[in-house]
Amino acid sequence: MTKYVRIFGEISGHPEKTHYSTREEVRRAGLHAHKQAGISGTAHEGADAIVLNGGYPDDCDYGDVVIYTGHGGQDNGKRQIAHQSLDDSGNAALVKSQLDGLLVRVIRGYEEESEYAPTNGYRYDGLFKVVRHWFKTRDDGFRVCQFRLVKHGSAADVLDSDIPHDSLQVADDDPTKSTGPAGRSTVTLNKVNRSAAVVRNVKKWHANRCQICGQSVDLPSGPSSDVAHIRALGAPHNGPDIEENALCLCPNDHRRFDNGALYILNDLRIVDALSGAVEGNLRIHSAHKVKVEYIQYHRSCWVDQ
């Protein structure tokens, strides 16, 4: 058997939309390391590819946006019998790709219940970016890892990875009329507007100081901060863009919060998920009423409650 060499990005001689009859052909092409497993990668290197082929019923395929379920916890009959974990090498590989910005090849198979899947065999469908991960508790009580991937260079990637998948419409420009660089598309966006007032209010109320650590980022233009949504706006979370669902955070704590290193209890105590220690209380302002239901939702994405 030919030794697999992990390469991130495009594989020479195998452009997007190339079709393969079997998983072995996909492996020999250098697109994916395995003949059965869905995730190609390691915790140390990151994930270079995934296969969408009906492995988990929790997957959702929207074309340029994919909600992909991680690996683990199934028996030979594909029944979920245990929780998934980020200790699994495949799941850890996808997290590594998210945090390091490594692009992931997506291969769709004929067994995936999706209008974007091929009718037979397997098809390489381009490079995707992992933009978020979380845990989902299924109806059977088991928790699975999920990953949101957006196609590199698509409208979902270029505009905002948090835009719901069904808000985008793309029409190819007529090349005979184009005066700009080749390969560009006209994008029509039909969505609820992201509120500049929400960002402005939350930052003003907290004077650009992080509600977790109390620090701000000092720039020549003045103090700066991020506004993070507690319940994410994009599918499948679909949180509201309101002040009650937003926090003023520094960039470090924003990244920790979005990736499950921090969560908040109902009494607004902040917990370091890695140590279990309480770091303190969420800083509050009388005008900023954070809703407990959004805090509970965020916590449910990371903690088995």
PDB file of C-alpha atoms in Angstrom, residues 2-239:
ATOM      1  CA  THR A   2       1.333   3.433  -0.953  1.00  0.00           C
ATOM      2  CA  LYS A   3       2.287   5.506   2.096  1.00  0.00           C
ATOM      3  CA  TYR A   4       0.014   8.510   2.563  1.00  0.00           C
ATOM      4  CA  VAL A   5       1.767  11.885   2.644  1.00  0.00           C
ATOM      5  CA  ARG A   6      -0.312  14.542   4.388  1.00  0.00           C
ATOM      6  CA  ILE A   7      -0.563  17.694   2.277  1.00  0.00           C
ATOM      7  CA  PHE A   8      -2.732  20.674   3.156  1.00  0.00           C
ATOM      8  CA  GLY A   9      -4.554  22.425   0.331  1.00  0.00           C
ATOM      9  CA  GLU A  10      -4.985  21.396  -3.279  1.00  0.00           C
ATOM     10  CA  ILE A  11      -3.426  18.202  -4.641  1.00  0.00           C
ATOM     11  CA  SER A  12      -1.747  18.587  -8.031  1.00  0.00           C
ATOM     12  CA  GLY A  13      -3.627  16.768 -10.777  1.00  0.00           C
ATOM     13  CA  HIS A  14      -6.837  16.484  -8.753  1.00  0.00           C
ATOM     14  CA  PRO A  15      -8.879  19.668  -9.213  1.00  0.00           C
ATOM     15  CA  GLU A  16     -12.220  20.390  -7.600  1.00  0.00           C
ATOM     16  CA  LYS A  17     -15.151  18.309  -8.957  1.00  0.00           C
ATOM     17  CA  THR A  18     -12.909  15.343  -9.809  1.00  0.00           C
ATOM     18  CA  HIS A  19     -14.873  12.095  -9.403  1.00  0.00           C
ATOM     19  CA  TYR A  20     -13.586   8.825  -7.890  1.00  0.00           C
ATOM     20  CA  SER A  21     -15.243   5.419  -7.898  1.00  0.00           C
ATOM     21  CA  THR A  22     -14.001   4.220  -4.495  1.00  0.00           C
ATOM     22  CA  ARG A  23     -12.473   5.466  -1.250  1.00  0.00           C
ATOM     23  CA  GLU A  24      -9.283   3.659  -2.208  1.00  0.00           C
ATOM     24  CA  GLU A  25      -9.041   5.843  -5.334  1.00  0.00           C
ATOM     25  CA  VAL A  26      -9.512   8.911  -3.114  1.00  0.00           C
ATOM     26  CA  ARG A  27      -6.705   7.702  -0.843  1.00  0.00           C
ATOM     27  CA  ARG A  28      -4.333   6.927  -3.723  1.00  0.00           C
ATOM     28  CA  ALA A  29      -4.949  10.414  -5.102  1.00  0.00           C
ATOM     29  CA  GLY A  30      -3.566  11.824  -1.844  1.00  0.00           C
ATOM     30  CA  LEU A  31      -6.845  13.515  -0.948  1.00  0.00           C
ATOM     31  CA  HIS A  32      -7.644  11.570   2.247  1.00  0.00           C
ATOM     32  CA  ALA A  33      -5.622   9.168   4.425  1.00  0.00           C
ATOM     33  CA  HIS A  34      -8.254   6.516   5.131  1.00  0.00           C
ATOM     34  CA  LYS A  35     -10.549   4.095   3.329  1.00  0.00           C
ATOM     35  CA  GLN A  36     -13.306   4.306   5.955  1.00  0.00           C
ATOM     36  CA  ALA A  37     -12.804   6.985   8.648  1.00  0.00           C
ATOM     37  CA  GLY A  38     -14.313  10.384   7.923  1.00  0.00           C
ATOM     38  CA  ILE A  39     -11.519  12.613   9.255  1.00  0.00           C
ATOM     39  CA  SER A  40      -7.997  12.591   7.827  1.00  0.00           C
ATOM     40  CA  GLY A  41      -5.552  14.163  10.277  1.00  0.00           C
ATOM     41  CA  THR A  42      -3.902  14.152  13.686  1.00  0.00           C
ATOM     42  CA  ALA A  43      -4.059  16.334  16.778  1.00  0.00           C
ATOM     43  CA  HIS A  44      -0.461  17.423  16.144  1.00  0.00           C
ATOM     44  CA  GLU A  45      -0.727  18.219  12.424  1.00  0.00           C
ATOM     45  CA  GLY A  46      -4.378  19.178  11.967  1.00  0.00           C
ATOM     46  CA  ALA A  47      -7.025  17.792   9.603  1.00  0.00           C
ATOM     47  CA  ASP A  48      -6.301  17.941   5.883  1.00  0.00           C
ATOM     48  CA  ALA A  49      -9.577  16.346   4.683  1.00  0.00           C
ATOM     49  CA  ILE A  50     -13.005  15.012   5.618  1.00  0.00           C
ATOM     50  CA  VAL A  51     -15.499  12.770   3.849  1.00  0.00           C
ATOM     51  CA  LEU A  52     -19.241  13.482   3.972  1.00  0.00           C
ATOM     52  CA  ASN A  53     -20.888  10.141   3.320  1.00  0.00           C
ATOM     53  CA  GLY A  54     -23.812   9.576   5.688  1.00  0.00           C
ATOM     54  CA  GLY A  55     -21.690   8.708   8.711  1.00  0.00           C
ATOM     55  CA  TYR A  56     -23.781  10.653  11.226  1.00  0.00           C
ATOM     56  CA  PRO A  57     -27.425  11.768  11.023  1.00  0.00           C
ATOM     57  CA  ASP A  58     -26.499  15.072  12.710  1.00  0.00           C
ATOM     58  CA  ASP A  59     -24.537  16.295   9.664  1.00  0.00           C
ATOM     59  CA  CYS A  60     -26.116  19.136   7.665  1.00  0.00           C
ATOM     60  CA  ASP A  61     -24.929  19.969   4.156  1.00  0.00           C
ATOM     61  CA  TYR A  62     -25.877  23.403   2.803  1.00  0.00           C
ATOM     62  CA  GLY A  63     -23.385  23.476  -0.055  1.00  0.00           C
ATOM     63  CA  ASP A  64     -20.958  26.255   0.885  1.00  0.00           C
ATOM     64  CA  VAL A  65     -21.656  25.654   4.594  1.00  0.00           C
ATOM     65  CA  VAL A  66     -21.334  22.239   6.240  1.00  0.00           C
ATOM     66  CA  ILE A  67     -22.208  21.240   9.800  1.00  0.00           C
ATOM     67  CA  TYR A  68     -19.994  18.198  10.298  1.00  0.00           C
ATOM     68  CA  THR A  69     -20.248  15.736  13.188  1.00  0.00           C
ATOM     69  CA  GLY A  70     -17.007  14.531  14.722  1.00  0.00           C
ATOM     70  CA  HIS A  71     -15.744  10.994  15.255  1.00  0.00           C
ATOM     71  CA  GLY A  72     -16.383   8.433  17.963  1.00  0.00           C
ATOM     72  CA  GLY A  73     -18.988   6.748  20.131  1.00  0.00           C
ATOM     73  CA  GLN A  74     -20.593   4.519  17.478  1.00  0.00           C
ATOM     74  CA  ASP A  75     -20.844   0.734  17.353  1.00  0.00           C
ATOM     75  CA  ASN A  76     -20.381  -1.293  14.162  1.00  0.00           C
ATOM     76  CA  GLY A  77     -24.009  -0.656  13.241  1.00  0.00           C
ATOM     77  CA  LYS A  78     -23.469   3.139  13.363  1.00  0.00           C
ATOM     78  CA  ARG A  79     -25.490   3.390  16.592  1.00  0.00           C
ATOM     79  CA  GLN A  80     -24.316   6.072  18.997  1.00  0.00           C
ATOM     80  CA  ILE A  81     -23.452   4.315  22.271  1.00  0.00           C
ATOM     81  CA  ALA A  82     -21.084   6.804  23.946  1.00  0.00           C
ATOM     82  CA  HIS A  83     -20.188  10.494  24.131  1.00  0.00           C
ATOM     83  CA  GLN A  84     -17.661  11.972  21.729  1.00  0.00           C
ATOM     84  CA  SER A  85     -14.587  13.809  22.980  1.00  0.00           C
ATOM     85  CA  LEU A  86     -11.992  16.283  21.782  1.00  0.00           C
ATOM     86  CA  ASP A  87      -9.422  13.735  22.956  1.00  0.00           C
ATOM     87  CA  ASP A  88     -10.256  11.761  19.802  1.00  0.00           C
ATOM     88  CA  SER A  89      -7.442  12.385  17.326  1.00  0.00           C
ATOM     89  CA  GLY A  90      -9.789  13.206  14.434  1.00  0.00           C
ATOM     90  CA  ASN A  91     -11.825  15.710  16.439  1.00  0.00           C
ATOM     91  CA  ALA A  92      -8.658  17.253  17.852  1.00  0.00           C
ATOM     92  CA  ALA A  93      -7.315  17.495  14.291  1.00  0.00           C
ATOM     93  CA  LEU A  94     -10.313  19.560  13.155  1.00  0.00           C
ATOM     94  CA  VAL A  95      -9.925  21.870  16.170  1.00  0.00           C
ATOM     95  CA  LYS A  96      -6.235  22.282  15.275  1.00  0.00           C
ATOM     96  CA  SER A  97      -7.218  23.212  11.712  1.00  0.00           C
ATOM     97  CA  GLN A  98      -9.720  25.757  13.032  1.00  0.00           C
ATOM     98  CA  LEU A  99      -7.282  27.449  15.406  1.00  0.00           C
ATOM     99  CA  ASP A 100      -4.354  27.411  12.944  1.00  0.00           C
ATOM    100  CA  GLY A 101      -6.402  28.407   9.876  1.00  0.00           C
ATOM    101  CA  LEU A 102      -5.585  25.216   7.942  1.00  0.00           C
ATOM    102  CA  LEU A 103      -7.857  24.540   4.966  1.00  0.00           C
ATOM    103  CA  VAL A 104      -9.633  21.180   4.791  1.00  0.00           C
ATOM    104  CA  ARG A 105     -10.476  19.239   1.625  1.00  0.00           C
ATOM    105  CA  VAL A 106     -14.129  18.133   1.532  1.00  0.00           C
ATOM    106  CA  ILE A 107     -15.014  14.932  -0.322  1.00  0.00           C
ATOM    107  CA  ARG A 108     -18.701  14.109  -0.736  1.00  0.00           C
ATOM    108  CA  GLY A 109     -19.867  10.529  -1.100  1.00  0.00           C
ATOM    109  CA  TYR A 110     -22.965   8.978  -2.655  1.00  0.00           C
ATOM    110  CA  GLU A 111     -24.399   7.844   0.715  1.00  0.00           C
ATOM    111  CA  GLU A 112     -24.724  11.397   2.069  1.00  0.00           C
ATOM    112  CA  GLU A 113     -28.382  12.475   2.111  1.00  0.00           C
ATOM    113  CA  SER A 114     -27.779  15.826   0.461  1.00  0.00           C
ATOM    114  CA  GLU A 115     -28.685  17.497  -2.782  1.00  0.00           C
ATOM    115  CA  TYR A 116     -24.979  18.324  -3.127  1.00  0.00           C
ATOM    116  CA  ALA A 117     -23.801  14.699  -2.948  1.00  0.00           C
ATOM    117  CA  PRO A 118     -22.857  12.722  -6.080  1.00  0.00           C
ATOM    118  CA  THR A 119     -25.229   9.993  -7.235  1.00  0.00           C
ATOM    119  CA  ASN A 120     -22.391   7.472  -7.234  1.00  0.00           C
ATOM    120  CA  GLY A 121     -18.831   7.251  -6.005  1.00  0.00           C
ATOM    121  CA  TYR A 122     -17.020  10.192  -4.433  1.00  0.00           C
ATOM    122  CA  ARG A 123     -16.272  13.753  -5.541  1.00  0.00           C
ATOM    123  CA  TYR A 124     -13.680  16.239  -4.332  1.00  0.00           C
ATOM    124  CA  ASP A 125     -15.607  19.472  -3.695  1.00  0.00           C
ATOM    125  CA  GLY A 126     -12.922  21.982  -2.752  1.00  0.00           C
ATOM    126  CA  LEU A 127     -11.272  23.575   0.270  1.00  0.00           C
ATOM    127  CA  PHE A 128     -13.226  24.540   3.373  1.00  0.00           C
ATOM    128  CA  LYS A 129     -12.342  26.522   6.478  1.00  0.00           C
ATOM    129  CA  VAL A 130     -13.282  25.291   9.977  1.00  0.00           C
ATOM    130  CA  VAL A 131     -14.744  28.358  11.682  1.00  0.00           C
ATOM    131  CA  ARG A 132     -16.299  27.013  14.883  1.00  0.00           C
ATOM    132  CA  HIS A 133     -16.785  23.886  16.984  1.00  0.00           C
ATOM    133  CA  TRP A 134     -19.065  22.936  19.871  1.00  0.00           C
ATOM    134  CA  PHE A 135     -20.851  19.994  21.496  1.00  0.00           C
ATOM    135  CA  LYS A 136     -24.445  18.977  20.809  1.00  0.00           C
ATOM    136  CA  THR A 137     -26.578  16.760  23.058  1.00  0.00           C
ATOM    137  CA  ARG A 138     -28.600  14.449  20.825  1.00  0.00           C
ATOM    138  CA  ASP A 139     -32.125  13.228  21.516  1.00  0.00           C
ATOM    139  CA  ASP A 140     -30.658   9.919  22.726  1.00  0.00           C
ATOM    140  CA  GLY A 141     -28.659  11.784  25.402  1.00  0.00           C
ATOM    141  CA  PHE A 142     -25.216  11.325  23.855  1.00  0.00           C
ATOM    142  CA  ARG A 143     -23.012  14.327  23.193  1.00  0.00           C
ATOM    143  CA  VAL A 144     -21.285  14.733  19.830  1.00  0.00           C
ATOM    144  CA  CYS A 145     -18.725  17.244  18.574  1.00  0.00           C
ATOM    145  CA  GLN A 146     -19.843  19.432  15.699  1.00  0.00           C
ATOM    146  CA  PHE A 147     -17.865  21.652  13.357  1.00  0.00           C
ATOM    147  CA  ARG A 148     -19.021  24.470  11.103  1.00  0.00           C
ATOM    148  CA  LEU A 149     -17.071  24.604   7.837  1.00  0.00           C
ATOM    149  CA  VAL A 150     -17.425  27.223   5.107  1.00  0.00           C
ATOM    150  CA  LYS A 151     -16.074  26.935   1.590  1.00  0.00           C
ATOM    151  CA  HIS A 152     -12.909  28.939   1.098  1.00  0.00           C
ATOM    152  CA  GLY A 153     -13.554  31.989  -1.081  1.00  0.00           C
ATOM    153  CA  SER A 154     -17.325  31.499  -1.163  1.00  0.00           C
ATOM    154  CA  ALA A 155     -19.887  34.111  -0.155  1.00  0.00           C
ATOM    155  CA  ALA A 156     -20.252  32.433   3.227  1.00  0.00           C
ATOM    156  CA  ASP A 157     -16.495  32.759   3.781  1.00  0.00           C
ATOM    157  CA  VAL A 158     -15.940  36.200   2.268  1.00  0.00           C
ATOM    158  CA  LEU A 159     -18.885  37.893   3.941  1.00  0.00           C
ATOM    159  CA  ASP A 160     -19.136  36.414   7.414  1.00  0.00           C
ATOM    160  CA  SER A 161     -18.853  32.866   8.720  1.00  0.00           C
ATOM    161  CA  ASP A 162     -21.647  33.625  11.176  1.00  0.00           C
ATOM    162  CA  ILE A 163     -24.214  34.516   8.499  1.00  0.00           C
ATOM    163  CA  PRO A 164     -26.938  31.861   8.346  1.00  0.00           C
ATOM    164  CA  HIS A 165     -26.502  29.614   5.314  1.00  0.00           C
ATOM    165  CA  ASP A 166     -29.900  30.418   3.823  1.00  0.00           C
ATOM    166  CA  SER A 167     -29.252  34.162   3.632  1.00  0.00           C
ATOM    167  CA  LEU A 168     -26.884  34.014   0.653  1.00  0.00           C
ATOM    168  CA  GLN A 169     -27.593  34.205  -3.061  1.00  0.00           C
ATOM    169  CA  VAL A 170     -24.762  34.198  -5.594  1.00  0.00           C
ATOM    170  CA  ALA A 171     -24.982  34.951  -9.316  1.00  0.00           C
ATOM    171  CA  ASP A 172     -22.040  34.561 -11.686  1.00  0.00           C
ATOM    172  CA  ASP A 173     -21.074  37.703 -13.565  1.00  0.00           C
ATOM    173  CA  ASP A 174     -21.262  37.633 -17.345  1.00  0.00           C
ATOM    174  CA  PRO A 175     -17.550  37.399 -18.305  1.00  0.00           C
ATOM    175  CA  THR A 176     -18.142  39.476 -21.440  1.00  0.00           C
ATOM    176  CA  LYS A 177     -19.286  42.390 -19.286  1.00  0.00           C
ATOM    177  CA  SER A 178     -16.762  42.056 -16.467  1.00  0.00           C
ATOM    178  CA  THR A 179     -14.161  44.803 -16.128  1.00  0.00           C
ATOM    179  CA  GLY A 180     -12.624  43.429 -12.910  1.00  0.00           C
ATOM    180  CA  PRO A 181     -10.381  40.458 -12.198  1.00  0.00           C
ATOM    181  CA  ALA A 182     -11.517  37.092 -13.551  1.00  0.00           C
ATOM    182  CA  GLY A 183     -13.290  34.643 -11.299  1.00  0.00           C
ATOM    183  CA  ARG A 184     -15.335  37.115  -9.311  1.00  0.00           C
ATOM    184  CA  SER A 185     -19.045  36.789  -8.492  1.00  0.00           C
ATOM    185  CA  THR A 186     -21.836  39.160  -7.611  1.00  0.00           C
ATOM    186  CA  VAL A 187     -23.195  38.436  -4.149  1.00  0.00           C
ATOM    187  CA  THR A 188     -26.703  39.310  -3.021  1.00  0.00           C
ATOM    188  CA  LEU A 189     -27.205  39.199   0.719  1.00  0.00           C
ATOM    189  CA  ASN A 190     -30.699  38.794   2.129  1.00  0.00           C
ATOM    190  CA  LYS A 191     -30.538  38.723   5.921  1.00  0.00           C
ATOM    191  CA  VAL A 192     -31.473  40.497   9.106  1.00  0.00           C
ATOM    192  CA  ASN A 193     -28.981  43.335   9.434  1.00  0.00           C
ATOM    193  CA  ARG A 194     -26.262  42.988  12.048  1.00  0.00           C
ATOM    194  CA  SER A 195     -26.911  45.844  14.430  1.00  0.00           C
ATOM    195  CA  ALA A 196     -24.173  48.440  14.769  1.00  0.00           C
ATOM    196  CA  ALA A 197     -26.127  49.784  17.739  1.00  0.00           C
ATOM    197  CA  VAL A 198     -25.649  46.514  19.651  1.00  0.00           C
ATOM    198  CA  VAL A 199     -21.867  46.724  19.240  1.00  0.00           C
ATOM    199  CA  ARG A 200     -21.810  50.433  20.051  1.00  0.00           C
ATOM    200  CA  ASN A 201     -23.964  50.103  23.159  1.00  0.00           C
ATOM    201  CA  VAL A 202     -22.168  47.101  24.654  1.00  0.00           C
ATOM    202  CA  LYS A 203     -18.735  48.677  24.137  1.00  0.00           C
ATOM    203  CA  LYS A 204     -19.905  52.034  25.540  1.00  0.00           C
ATOM    204  CA  TRP A 205     -21.536  50.528  28.634  1.00  0.00           C
ATOM    205  CA  HIS A 206     -18.337  48.682  29.529  1.00  0.00           C
ATOM    206  CA  ALA A 207     -15.916  51.392  28.362  1.00  0.00           C
ATOM    207  CA  ASN A 208     -14.242  48.792  26.088  1.00  0.00           C
ATOM    208  CA  ARG A 209     -13.207  46.758  29.137  1.00  0.00           C
ATOM    209  CA  CYS A 210     -13.523  42.981  29.044  1.00  0.00           C
ATOM    210  CA  GLN A 211     -16.374  41.660  31.175  1.00  0.00           C
ATOM    211  CA  ILE A 212     -14.177  38.703  32.147  1.00  0.00           C
ATOM    212  CA  CYS A 213     -10.716  40.123  32.892  1.00  0.00           C
ATOM    213  CA  GLY A 214     -11.417  43.866  33.021  1.00  0.00           C
ATOM    214  CA  GLN A 215      -8.746  44.722  30.456  1.00  0.00           C
ATOM    215  CA  SER A 216      -8.977  46.576  27.151  1.00  0.00           C
ATOM    216  CA  VAL A 217      -6.620  46.717  24.178  1.00  0.00           C
ATOM    217  CA  ASP A 218      -4.910  50.095  23.955  1.00  0.00           C
ATOM    218  CA  LEU A 219      -4.379  51.297  20.391  1.00  0.00           C
ATOM    219  CA  PRO A 220      -3.227  54.661  18.991  1.00  0.00           C
ATOM    220  CA  SER A 221      -6.883  55.337  18.183  1.00  0.00           C
ATOM    221  CA  GLY A 222      -7.944  54.588  21.764  1.00  0.00           C
ATOM    222  CA  PRO A 223      -9.104  51.574  23.794  1.00  0.00           C
ATOM    223  CA  SER A 224     -10.531  48.662  21.822  1.00  0.00           C
ATOM    224  CA  SER A 225     -12.577  45.527  22.560  1.00  0.00           C
ATOM    225  CA  ASP A 226     -14.613  42.786  20.860  1.00  0.00           C
ATOM    226  CA  VAL A 227     -18.336  42.140  21.098  1.00  0.00           C
ATOM    227  CA  ALA A 228     -19.016  38.401  21.245  1.00  0.00           C
ATOM    228  CA  HIS A 229     -22.390  36.742  20.857  1.00  0.00           C
ATOM    229  CA  ILE A 230     -23.163  34.296  23.650  1.00  0.00           C
ATOM    230  CA  ARG A 231     -25.428  32.139  21.495  1.00  0.00           C
ATOM    231  CA  ALA A 232     -23.774  32.235  18.060  1.00  0.00           C
ATOM    232  CA  LEU A 233     -25.691  33.866  15.183  1.00  0.00           C
ATOM    233  CA  GLY A 234     -24.935  31.322  12.463  1.00  0.00           C
ATOM    234  CA  ALA A 235     -26.665  28.020  11.728  1.00  0.00           C
ATOM    235  CA  PRO A 236     -27.347  25.829  13.604  1.00  0.00           C
ATOM    236  CA  HIS A 237     -27.332  28.078  16.700  1.00  0.00           C
ATOM    237  CA  ASN A 238     -29.294  31.020  15.217  1.00  0.00           C
ATOM    238  CA  GLY A 239     -28.901  33.311  18.222  1.00  0.00           C
TER     239      GLY A 239
END
